[in-house]
CSV table of C-alpha atoms in Angstrom, one decimal:
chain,number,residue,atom,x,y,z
C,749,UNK,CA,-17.7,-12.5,13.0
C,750,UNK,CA,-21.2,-13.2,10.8
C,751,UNK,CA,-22.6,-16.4,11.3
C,752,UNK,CA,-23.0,-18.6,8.3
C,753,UNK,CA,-26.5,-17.6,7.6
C,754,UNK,CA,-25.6,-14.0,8.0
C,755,UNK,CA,-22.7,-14.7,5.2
C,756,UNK,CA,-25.3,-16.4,3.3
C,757,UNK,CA,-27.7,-13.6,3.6
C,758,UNK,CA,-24.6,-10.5,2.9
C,759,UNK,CA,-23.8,-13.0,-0.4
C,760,UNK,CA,-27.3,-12.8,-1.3
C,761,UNK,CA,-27.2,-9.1,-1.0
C,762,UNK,CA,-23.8,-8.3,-3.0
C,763,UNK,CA,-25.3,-10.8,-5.9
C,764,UNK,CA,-28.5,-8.5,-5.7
C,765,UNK,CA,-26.6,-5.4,-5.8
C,766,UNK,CA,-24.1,-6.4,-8.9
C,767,UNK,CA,-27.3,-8.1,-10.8
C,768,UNK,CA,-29.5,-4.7,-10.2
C,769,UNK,CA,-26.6,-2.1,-9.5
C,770,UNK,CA,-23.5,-2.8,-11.2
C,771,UNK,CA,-22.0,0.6,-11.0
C,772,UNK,CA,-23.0,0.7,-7.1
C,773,UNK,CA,-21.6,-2.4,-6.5
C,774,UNK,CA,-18.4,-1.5,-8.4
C,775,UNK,CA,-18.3,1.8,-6.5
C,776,UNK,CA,-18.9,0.3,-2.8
C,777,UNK,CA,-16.5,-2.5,-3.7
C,778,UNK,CA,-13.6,-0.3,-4.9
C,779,UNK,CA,-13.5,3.5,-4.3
C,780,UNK,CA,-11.4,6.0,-6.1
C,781,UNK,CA,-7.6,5.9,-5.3
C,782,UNK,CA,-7.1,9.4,-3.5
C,783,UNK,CA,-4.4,11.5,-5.9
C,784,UNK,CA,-2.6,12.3,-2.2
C,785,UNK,CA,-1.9,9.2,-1.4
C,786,UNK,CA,-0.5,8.0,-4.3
C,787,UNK,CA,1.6,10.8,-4.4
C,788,UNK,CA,3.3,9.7,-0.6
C,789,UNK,CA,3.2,6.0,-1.9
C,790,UNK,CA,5.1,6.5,-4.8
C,791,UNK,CA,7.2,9.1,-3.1
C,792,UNK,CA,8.0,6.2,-0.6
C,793,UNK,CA,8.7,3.5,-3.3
C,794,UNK,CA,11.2,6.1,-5.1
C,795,UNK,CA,13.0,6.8,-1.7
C,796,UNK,CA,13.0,2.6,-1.2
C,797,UNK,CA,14.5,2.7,-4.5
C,798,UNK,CA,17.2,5.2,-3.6
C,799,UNK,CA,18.2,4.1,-0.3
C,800,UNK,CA,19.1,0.9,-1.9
C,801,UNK,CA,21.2,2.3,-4.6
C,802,UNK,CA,22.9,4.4,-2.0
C,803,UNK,CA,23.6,1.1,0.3
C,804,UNK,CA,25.1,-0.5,-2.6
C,805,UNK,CA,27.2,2.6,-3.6
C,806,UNK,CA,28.1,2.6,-0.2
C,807,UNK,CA,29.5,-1.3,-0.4
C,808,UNK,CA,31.3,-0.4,-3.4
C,809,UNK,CA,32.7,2.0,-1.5
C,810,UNK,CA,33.3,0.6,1.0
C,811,UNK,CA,32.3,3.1,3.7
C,812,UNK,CA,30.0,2.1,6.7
C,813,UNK,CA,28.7,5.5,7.1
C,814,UNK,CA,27.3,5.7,3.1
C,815,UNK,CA,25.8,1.5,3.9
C,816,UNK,CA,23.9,3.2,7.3
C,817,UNK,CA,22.5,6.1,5.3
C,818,UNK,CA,21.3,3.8,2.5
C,819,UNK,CA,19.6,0.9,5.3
C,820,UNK,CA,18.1,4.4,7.1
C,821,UNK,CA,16.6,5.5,3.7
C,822,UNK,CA,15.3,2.2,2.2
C,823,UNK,CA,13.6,0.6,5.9
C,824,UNK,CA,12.5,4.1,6.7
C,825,UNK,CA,10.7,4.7,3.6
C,826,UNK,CA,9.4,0.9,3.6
C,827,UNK,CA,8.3,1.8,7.0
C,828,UNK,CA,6.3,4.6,5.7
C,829,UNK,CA,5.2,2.6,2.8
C,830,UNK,CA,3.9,-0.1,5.0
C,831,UNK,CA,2.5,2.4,8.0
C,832,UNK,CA,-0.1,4.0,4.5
C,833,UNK,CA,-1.2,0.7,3.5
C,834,UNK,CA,-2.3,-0.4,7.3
C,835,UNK,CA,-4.1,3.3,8.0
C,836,UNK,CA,-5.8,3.2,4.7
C,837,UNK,CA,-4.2,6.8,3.5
C-alpha cells in the first residue's frame, strides 16, 4: 500500500505522462483486448444464455433432469466467465 506522498508523487507522474504522452498513457492505462479471450468470454456468455433457456424449457416441461442440465450449463459457464475475468485471460 503507497503512502500518501507516494500517491501524490504516482498522480504527479500519470498527469505528466497524459500531458506529454497521451498515446502512452492511453496504452499503459488500457491494453488491447486479446481476440482469444473474447472469443471464450463470449463463448461463455452464449452458453449462460443457453443453459437458461434450457432450465426454463425444462420448467415448462416439467422434467427435473432437463431443469439440472440447464442450472449445470448456465453456473458452469458463469463459473468460467467469472474464473477469466479474475486470471486476467
Amino acid at each position: 500500500m503507497l503512502n500518501r506522498d507516494e500517491r501524490r508523487r504516482l498522480h504527479e507522474i500519470e498527469r505528466w505522462f497524459e500531458e506529454n504522452e497521451p498515446r502512452f498513457a492511453e496504452s499503459v492505462k488500457r491494453p488491447p483486448p486479446d481476440p482469444a479471450t473474447r472469443r471464450r468470454r463470449t463463448a461463455a456468455i452464449v452458453v449462460a444464455v443457453v443453459g437458461g433457456l434450457v432450465l426454463l424449457a425444462g420448467l415448462v416441461m416439467i422434467s427435473p433432469v432437463v431443469v439440472f442440465l440447464g442450472i449445470s450449463l448456465g453456473v458452469g459457464a458463469l463459473a468460467v466467465r467469472y474464473l477469466l475475468l479474475n486470471t486476467g485471460r
